[in-house]
CSV table of C-alpha atoms and ligand atoms in Angstrom, one decimal:
chain,number,residue,atom,x,y,z
I,70,MET,CA,40.4,-44.6,26.0
I,71,LEU,CA,39.6,-43.8,29.6
I,72,ASN,CA,35.8,-42.9,28.3
I,73,GLU,CA,35.5,-46.4,27.0
I,74,ILE,CA,36.6,-48.1,30.1
I,75,GLU,CA,34.1,-45.6,31.9
I,76,ASP,CA,31.0,-46.8,29.4
I,77,ILE,CA,31.7,-50.4,29.7
I,78,LEU,CA,31.8,-50.0,33.6
I,79,GLN,CA,28.4,-48.6,33.1
I,80,GLN,CA,27.2,-50.9,30.8
I,81,ALA,CA,28.3,-53.8,33.0
I,82,LEU,CA,27.1,-52.7,36.3
I,83,GLN,CA,23.5,-51.8,34.6
I,84,ALA,CA,23.9,-55.7,33.1
I,85,VAL,CA,24.5,-57.4,36.6
I,86,ASP,CA,21.7,-55.3,38.1
I,87,ALA,CA,19.9,-56.6,35.5
I,88,ALA,CA,20.4,-60.1,35.6
I,89,GLU,CA,17.0,-61.7,37.0
I,90,ASP,CA,18.9,-65.3,37.6
I,91,LEU,CA,22.3,-67.3,37.7
I,92,LYS,CA,22.5,-68.3,34.3
I,93,ALA,CA,22.1,-64.3,33.1
I,94,LEU,CA,24.6,-63.6,35.4
I,95,ASP,CA,26.7,-66.0,34.1
I,96,GLU,CA,26.3,-64.2,30.5
I,97,VAL,CA,26.8,-61.1,31.9
I,98,ARG,CA,30.4,-62.2,33.3
I,99,VAL,CA,31.7,-63.4,30.0
I,100,ARG,CA,30.6,-60.7,28.1
I,101,PHE,CA,32.0,-58.0,30.1
I,102,THR,CA,34.8,-60.0,31.6
I,103,GLY,CA,35.6,-63.0,29.3
I,104,ARG,CA,39.3,-63.8,27.6
I,105,ARG,CA,37.2,-62.2,24.4
I,106,SER,CA,35.4,-58.8,26.5
I,107,ARG,CA,36.8,-55.2,25.3
I,108,LEU,CA,37.8,-55.0,28.6
I,109,ARG,CA,40.6,-57.9,28.1
I,110,ARG,CA,41.1,-56.7,24.5
I,111,ILE,CA,42.2,-53.1,26.1
I,112,LEU,CA,44.1,-54.6,29.2
I,113,GLY,CA,46.2,-56.7,26.8
I,114,GLY,CA,46.7,-53.9,24.3
I,115,ILE,CA,48.0,-51.8,27.2
I,116,GLY,CA,52.2,-52.7,26.0
I,117,ASP,CA,51.3,-50.9,22.6
I,118,LEU,CA,50.2,-47.8,23.9
I,119,PRO,CA,52.4,-44.7,23.9
I,120,GLY,CA,54.2,-44.6,27.2
I,121,ASP,CA,53.1,-41.8,28.8
I,122,GLN,CA,49.1,-43.3,28.4
I,123,ARG,CA,50.0,-47.1,30.0
I,124,PRO,CA,49.9,-46.0,33.3
I,125,SER,CA,46.2,-44.2,33.4
I,126,VAL,CA,44.5,-46.7,31.3
I,127,GLY,CA,46.2,-49.5,33.1
I,128,GLN,CA,44.7,-48.1,36.2
I,129,ALA,CA,41.2,-47.4,35.4
I,130,ALA,CA,41.1,-50.8,33.3
I,131,GLY,CA,42.3,-52.9,36.3
I,132,LYS,CA,39.7,-50.8,38.6
I,133,ALA,CA,36.7,-51.4,36.0
I,134,GLN,CA,37.6,-54.9,36.3
I,135,ARG,CA,37.7,-55.3,40.3
I,136,ARG,CA,34.3,-53.5,40.2
I,137,ILE,CA,33.0,-55.7,37.9
I,138,ALA,CA,33.8,-58.3,39.5
I,139,GLU,CA,32.2,-57.3,43.0
I,140,ALA,CA,29.0,-56.5,41.5
I,141,LEU,CA,29.0,-59.7,39.8
I,142,GLU,CA,29.8,-61.8,43.3
I,143,GLY,CA,27.1,-59.4,45.2
I,144,ARG,CA,24.6,-59.9,42.6
I,145,ARG,CA,25.3,-63.7,42.7
I,146,LEU,CA,25.2,-63.9,46.6
I,147,ALA,CA,21.6,-62.2,46.4
I,148,LEU,CA,20.5,-64.3,43.6
I,149,GLU,CA,21.2,-67.3,45.4
I,150,ARG,CA,20.0,-66.3,48.8
I,151,ALA,CA,16.4,-65.7,47.1
I,152,ALA,CA,16.4,-69.3,45.7
I,153,GLU,CA,17.5,-70.5,49.0
I,154,SER,CA,14.6,-69.1,51.1
I,155,GLU,CA,11.9,-69.6,48.1
I,156,ALA,CA,12.9,-73.2,48.3
I,157,ALA,CA,12.8,-72.8,52.3
I,158,ILE,CA,8.7,-73.0,52.4
I,159,ASP,CA,7.0,-75.5,53.4
I,160,PHE,CA,4.0,-75.8,52.0
I,161,THR,CA,2.5,-78.4,54.1
I,162,LEU,CA,2.7,-76.3,57.3
I,163,PRO,CA,-0.3,-75.4,59.3
I,164,GLY,CA,-1.2,-71.9,58.4
I,165,ARG,CA,-1.3,-69.0,60.9
I,166,PRO,CA,-5.1,-68.2,61.5
I,167,GLN,CA,-6.1,-64.7,60.5
I,168,ARG,CA,-8.5,-63.1,63.0
I,169,ARG,CA,-11.2,-61.8,61.4
I,170,GLY,CA,-12.6,-58.2,62.2
I,171,HIS,CA,-16.0,-57.3,63.4
I,172,THR,CA,-18.6,-55.0,64.7
I,173,HIS,CA,-18.0,-52.7,68.0
I,174,PRO,CA,-20.5,-53.7,70.4
I,175,LEU,CA,-21.7,-50.0,70.7
I,176,SER,CA,-21.7,-49.6,66.5
I,177,ALA,CA,-23.6,-52.9,66.4
I,178,THR,CA,-26.4,-51.9,69.0
I,179,ALA,CA,-26.3,-48.5,67.0
I,180,ASP,CA,-27.1,-50.0,63.9
I,181,GLU,CA,-29.7,-52.2,65.4
I,182,LEU,CA,-31.7,-49.2,66.5
I,183,VAL,CA,-31.4,-47.1,63.4
I,184,ASP,CA,-32.1,-50.4,61.3
I,185,ALA,CA,-35.5,-50.9,63.3
I,186,LEU,CA,-36.3,-46.6,63.0
I,187,ARG,CA,-35.5,-46.8,59.2
I,188,GLN,CA,-38.2,-49.7,58.9
I,189,MET,CA,-40.7,-47.5,60.5
I,190,GLY,CA,-39.7,-44.9,58.1
I,191,PHE,CA,-37.2,-42.3,59.6
I,192,THR,CA,-34.6,-41.1,57.9
I,193,VAL,CA,-30.9,-40.6,58.8
I,194,ALA,CA,-30.2,-37.0,59.8
I,195,ASP,CA,-26.6,-35.8,60.7
I,196,GLY,CA,-25.2,-32.9,62.7
I,197,PRO,CA,-21.9,-31.5,64.0
I,198,GLU,CA,-20.2,-32.3,67.3
I,199,VAL,CA,-18.9,-29.2,67.5
I,200,GLU,CA,-22.3,-26.7,67.9
I,201,ASP,CA,-23.6,-23.3,68.9
I,202,GLU,CA,-25.3,-22.6,71.7
I,203,HIS,CA,-28.4,-21.6,69.8
I,204,HIS,CA,-28.5,-25.5,68.5
I,205,ASN,CA,-27.8,-26.8,71.9
I,206,PHE,CA,-30.0,-24.6,74.4
I,207,ASP,CA,-31.7,-21.7,72.6
I,208,ALA,CA,-33.9,-23.2,69.7
I,209,LEU,CA,-34.3,-26.1,71.9
I,210,ASN,CA,-36.4,-23.4,74.9
I,211,THR,CA,-33.7,-23.9,77.3
I,212,PRO,CA,-33.8,-21.1,79.6
I,213,ALA,CA,-30.5,-19.1,79.5
I,214,ASP,CA,-30.3,-20.0,83.5
I,215,HIS,CA,-30.9,-23.5,82.6
I,216,PRO,CA,-28.0,-25.6,84.4
I,217,ALA,CA,-27.3,-27.6,82.0
I,218,ARG,CA,-25.3,-24.2,80.5
I,219,ASP,CA,-23.4,-24.5,83.3
I,220,GLU,CA,-19.7,-24.5,82.6
I,221,GLN,CA,-19.5,-27.2,85.0
I,222,ASP,CA,-21.8,-29.5,82.6
I,223,THR,CA,-21.0,-28.6,78.9
I,224,PHE,CA,-17.6,-28.4,77.5
I,225,TYR,CA,-17.2,-24.8,75.8
I,226,LEU,CA,-14.6,-23.6,73.2
I,227,THR,CA,-12.8,-20.3,73.3
I,228,ASP,CA,-15.0,-19.1,70.9
I,229,GLY,CA,-18.1,-19.4,72.5
I,230,ARG,CA,-18.9,-22.6,70.5
I,231,LEU,CA,-19.5,-25.8,72.6
I,232,LEU,CA,-19.5,-29.6,72.2
I,233,ARG,CA,-23.0,-30.9,71.7
I,234,THR,CA,-24.5,-32.3,75.1
I,235,HIS,CA,-27.2,-34.3,72.9
I,236,THR,CA,-27.8,-35.3,69.8
I,237,SER,CA,-31.6,-33.3,70.3
I,238,THR,CA,-29.8,-30.1,68.4
I,239,VAL,CA,-30.2,-32.1,64.9
I,240,GLN,CA,-33.7,-31.6,65.6
I,241,ILE,CA,-33.4,-28.5,64.8
I,242,ARG,CA,-30.9,-28.4,62.1
I,243,VAL,CA,-33.3,-30.4,60.7
I,244,MET,CA,-36.4,-28.4,60.9
I,245,GLU,CA,-34.5,-25.2,60.0
I,246,ARG,CA,-34.0,-26.9,56.6
I,247,GLN,CA,-37.0,-28.4,55.7
I,248,PRO,CA,-40.9,-28.2,56.3
I,249,PRO,CA,-43.1,-30.7,58.0
I,250,PRO,CA,-43.5,-33.9,57.6
I,251,VAL,CA,-40.1,-35.1,58.9
I,252,ARG,CA,-39.4,-38.5,60.5
I,253,VAL,CA,-35.6,-38.1,61.0
I,254,LEU,CA,-33.0,-39.9,63.4
I,255,SER,CA,-29.7,-39.3,64.4
I,256,VAL,CA,-26.7,-41.2,65.8
I,257,GLY,CA,-23.7,-39.6,67.2
I,258,ARG,CA,-21.0,-38.8,70.2
I,259,CYS,CA,-22.1,-36.3,73.1
I,260,TYR,CA,-20.1,-35.0,75.6
I,261,ARG,CA,-20.3,-33.5,79.0
I,262,LYS,CA,-18.4,-32.7,82.0
I,263,GLU,CA,-19.0,-36.0,84.0
I,264,SER,CA,-16.5,-37.5,86.6
I,265,VAL,CA,-16.1,-40.4,84.9
I,266,ASP,CA,-16.7,-43.5,86.9
I,267,ALA,CA,-18.1,-47.0,85.6
I,268,THR,CA,-21.6,-45.4,84.5
I,269,HIS,CA,-21.1,-42.0,83.6
I,270,HIS,CA,-18.5,-41.2,80.9
I,271,MET,CA,-17.3,-37.5,79.1
I,272,VAL,CA,-18.0,-38.7,75.8
I,273,PHE,CA,-20.9,-41.2,75.0
I,274,HIS,CA,-23.4,-41.6,72.0
I,275,GLN,CA,-27.1,-41.1,71.6
I,276,ILE,CA,-29.8,-41.9,69.4
I,277,GLU,CA,-32.5,-39.3,68.7
I,278,GLY,CA,-35.6,-39.7,66.7
I,279,LEU,CA,-38.4,-36.6,65.8
I,280,TYR,CA,-41.6,-37.2,64.1
I,281,VAL,CA,-43.2,-34.1,63.1
I,282,ASP,CA,-46.6,-34.1,60.8
I,283,ARG,CA,-50.5,-33.3,61.0
I,284,GLY,CA,-51.8,-35.8,63.8
I,285,VAL,CA,-48.7,-37.2,65.5
I,286,SER,CA,-49.9,-38.4,68.7
I,287,MET,CA,-48.2,-40.0,72.2
I,288,ALA,CA,-49.6,-43.4,71.6
I,289,GLU,CA,-47.5,-42.9,68.1
I,290,LEU,CA,-44.5,-42.6,70.1
I,291,LYS,CA,-45.0,-45.3,72.7
I,292,GLY,CA,-45.4,-47.8,69.9
I,293,THR,CA,-42.2,-46.4,68.1
I,294,LEU,CA,-40.1,-47.1,71.8
I,295,THR,CA,-41.6,-50.3,72.1
I,296,ALA,CA,-41.0,-51.2,68.9
I,297,LEU,CA,-37.2,-50.3,69.4
I,298,GLY,CA,-37.1,-52.3,72.8
I,299,ARG,CA,-38.3,-55.2,71.6
I,300,ARG,CA,-35.7,-55.2,68.5
I,301,VAL,CA,-32.5,-54.5,70.9
I,302,LEU,CA,-33.3,-56.2,74.3
I,303,GLY,CA,-36.0,-59.2,72.7
I,304,GLY,CA,-39.7,-59.6,72.1
I,305,ASP,CA,-41.3,-59.5,75.4
I,306,THR,CA,-39.8,-56.2,76.3
I,307,ARG,CA,-42.7,-53.9,77.8
I,308,ILE,CA,-42.2,-50.1,78.1
I,309,ARG,CA,-43.6,-47.2,80.8
I,310,PHE,CA,-43.9,-44.1,80.9
I,311,ARG,CA,-43.3,-41.7,83.6
I,312,PRO,CA,-43.8,-38.0,83.4
I,313,HIS,CA,-40.9,-35.9,83.5
I,314,PHE,CA,-39.7,-32.1,82.3
I,315,PHE,CA,-37.7,-31.3,79.7
I,316,PRO,CA,-37.5,-27.8,77.8
I,317,PHE,CA,-38.0,-29.0,74.5
I,318,THR,CA,-40.9,-31.3,75.1
I,319,GLU,CA,-44.4,-30.8,76.5
I,320,PRO,CA,-46.1,-33.1,78.3
I,321,SER,CA,-42.2,-35.0,78.7
I,322,VAL,CA,-41.8,-38.3,80.2
I,323,GLU,CA,-38.6,-40.8,81.0
I,324,TYR,CA,-39.2,-44.0,80.1
I,325,ASP,CA,-38.1,-47.5,81.5
I,326,PHE,CA,-37.9,-50.9,79.6
I,327,SER,CA,-39.0,-54.0,81.3
I,328,CYS,CA,-35.7,-55.4,82.8
I,329,THR,CA,-33.8,-58.5,80.4
I,330,LEU,CA,-32.9,-60.2,83.1
I,331,CYS,CA,-35.5,-61.0,85.5
I,332,GLY,CA,-38.1,-60.3,83.2
I,333,GLY,CA,-39.6,-57.5,85.1
I,334,ARG,CA,-40.2,-59.9,88.1
I,335,GLY,CA,-37.9,-57.7,90.0
I,336,ASN,CA,-35.9,-61.2,91.4
I,337,SER,CA,-33.8,-63.8,90.0
I,338,ASP,CA,-31.5,-66.5,90.8
I,339,GLY,CA,-33.5,-66.5,94.0
I,340,GLY,CA,-32.6,-63.0,95.1
I,341,ARG,CA,-32.9,-59.3,94.2
I,342,CYS,CA,-32.4,-58.5,90.3
I,343,ARG,CA,-29.0,-56.7,90.2
I,344,VAL,CA,-29.6,-55.3,87.1
I,345,CYS,CA,-32.9,-53.4,88.2
I,346,ARG,CA,-32.2,-53.7,91.8
I,347,GLY,CA,-35.5,-55.6,92.0
I,348,THR,CA,-37.3,-52.7,90.1
I,349,GLY,CA,-38.0,-55.1,87.4
I,350,TRP,CA,-37.5,-51.6,85.3
I,351,ILE,CA,-34.5,-49.9,83.7
I,352,GLU,CA,-34.3,-46.4,82.5
I,353,ILE,CA,-33.7,-45.5,79.1
I,354,GLY,CA,-34.6,-42.0,78.0
I,355,GLY,CA,-36.6,-38.9,77.4
I,356,ALA,CA,-39.1,-38.3,75.5
I,357,GLY,CA,-42.2,-36.4,74.8
I,358,MET,CA,-44.4,-34.4,72.5
I,359,VAL,CA,-42.6,-31.4,70.8
I,360,ASP,CA,-42.6,-28.3,72.7
I,361,PRO,CA,-44.8,-25.5,70.5
I,362,GLU,CA,-41.7,-22.9,71.6
I,363,VAL,CA,-39.4,-24.8,69.4
I,364,PHE,CA,-41.7,-25.6,66.5
I,365,ALA,CA,-41.5,-21.5,66.6
I,366,ALA,CA,-37.9,-21.0,66.9
I,367,VAL,CA,-38.1,-23.5,63.6
I,368,GLY,CA,-40.9,-21.8,62.2
I,369,TYR,CA,-43.1,-24.6,62.1
I,370,ASP,CA,-47.0,-24.0,62.7
I,371,ALA,CA,-48.1,-25.3,66.4
I,372,GLU,CA,-51.5,-25.1,65.2
I,373,LYS,CA,-51.2,-27.5,62.7
I,374,TYR,CA,-48.5,-29.9,63.5
I,375,THR,CA,-47.5,-32.0,66.2
I,376,GLY,CA,-44.5,-34.2,66.9
I,377,PHE,CA,-42.5,-36.5,69.3
I,378,ALA,CA,-39.0,-36.7,70.2
I,379,PHE,CA,-37.3,-38.8,72.0
I,380,GLY,CA,-33.4,-39.5,73.1
I,381,PHE,CA,-31.6,-42.3,74.9
I,382,GLY,CA,-27.7,-43.2,75.3
I,383,ILE,CA,-26.6,-46.6,73.2
I,384,GLU,CA,-24.1,-47.4,75.4
I,385,ARG,CA,-26.5,-48.2,78.5
I,386,VAL,CA,-28.4,-50.2,76.1
I,387,ALA,CA,-25.6,-52.2,74.8
I,388,MET,CA,-24.7,-52.6,78.5
I,389,ILE,CA,-27.6,-54.0,79.5
I,390,ARG,CA,-27.8,-56.1,76.5
I,391,HIS,CA,-24.7,-57.7,76.5
I,392,GLY,CA,-24.3,-57.4,80.6
I,393,ILE,CA,-21.7,-54.8,80.7
I,394,ASP,CA,-20.9,-53.1,83.9
I,395,ASP,CA,-18.6,-50.5,83.5
I,396,ILE,CA,-18.8,-47.4,80.1
I,397,ARG,CA,-15.6,-46.7,80.2
I,398,LEU,CA,-14.9,-49.8,78.7
I,399,PHE,CA,-16.5,-48.6,75.1
I,400,LEU,CA,-14.2,-45.8,74.5
I,401,GLU,CA,-10.6,-47.9,75.6
I,402,SER,CA,-10.6,-50.1,72.5
I,403,ASP,CA,-9.0,-52.9,75.0
I,404,LEU,CA,-8.5,-55.8,72.7
I,405,ARG,CA,-9.6,-58.4,75.2
I,406,PHE,CA,-13.1,-56.7,75.6
I,407,THR,CA,-14.0,-56.1,72.0
I,408,ARG,CA,-13.2,-60.1,70.7
I,409,GLN,CA,-15.8,-61.2,73.1
I,410,PHE,CA,-18.7,-59.6,70.6
I,411,GLY,CA,-17.5,-61.1,67.3
I,412,SER,CA,-18.4,-64.2,65.8
I,413,GLY,CA,-15.2,-65.4,64.6
Q,179,LIG,N1,-31.7,-34.4,75.0
Q,179,LIG,C1,-32.5,-35.3,76.1
Q,179,LIG,C2,-31.0,-36.3,77.2
Q,179,LIG,O1,-30.1,-35.8,76.5
Q,179,LIG,C3,-32.8,-36.6,75.7
Q,179,LIG,C4,-34.5,-36.2,75.2
Q,179,LIG,C5,-35.4,-36.2,76.4
Q,179,LIG,C6,-34.5,-36.3,73.7
Q,179,LIG,C7,-36.4,-35.8,75.5
Q,179,LIG,C8,-35.5,-35.9,73.0
Q,179,LIG,C9,-36.7,-35.7,73.7
Q,179,LIG,O2,-35.8,-35.6,72.2
Q,179,LIG,O3,-37.8,-35.2,73.3
Q,179,LIG,O4,-31.3,-36.3,78.2
């Protein structure tokens, strides 16, 4: 008898839980606690039981009845509340506008540069941010006593590896892997031990290009960089080369784009241009013809092949493009900043 009561209780609780609306719940109530329910029959028959069973059966049946009543009441309240909140939705209220996400200004600039280079036949190559000295310095013909290797400029890991200081590492990785011709670009994060200020950061991004084949010349380098400048800074952009030195190129140049604000005149709003400081030019990055020593390090025949390479900081280009005056803004993820560059 006690087992039967327990059985009824479990069935009832399950049925209560499964009731999806008030009508179904009322049916459950009638079935398990109504006048013709099993439980009521048991309660009604207690007087006919042997005397020693009456108290325990009476108690168990009473308790089961109370627990079922409680479960019914709880479920009733929950169903009523759900029905109320559904009824409370006012479909005529104006919706809450959802902001659409958009590309970060740095990614947008990088995407355009990559796009322009891909249209010129460059494919995207990748390399690790944690590098070894071989790819970051040695194979790039950087002498052992070069100041860039200094602990004050480069982040070294305890195992001797380092955080790459430029994307030129990828040139070596690609040339080690495949024979010429090569026409690749690489974009990515670089690290230097800089004191952070408005124009320097210890984390920044570069884009790198490498083109090696028979008869590649500096004229093609100039044409490629001009096309890139025009794509991101406007169709009138001009370029100039200045002689420079890099261990991995010979000859090497630095290049400037004509100023986007004053158009290269050096003055705007009746005074000295604040973007180029009156020079008419904006410094962008480095480039040159791949040094034969670099070809030797990767096993390319420098008698047969020539190539150009270039690299520059993406932050700098994005800053000029959008008139941003502090490089730190790119990394801070402050929505008040990033939201200014979306269309929605
Ligand atoms: N790696 C240089 C830097 O970080 C930039 C650079 C200069 C890249 C000349 C090149 C290059 O590929 O040929 O300042």
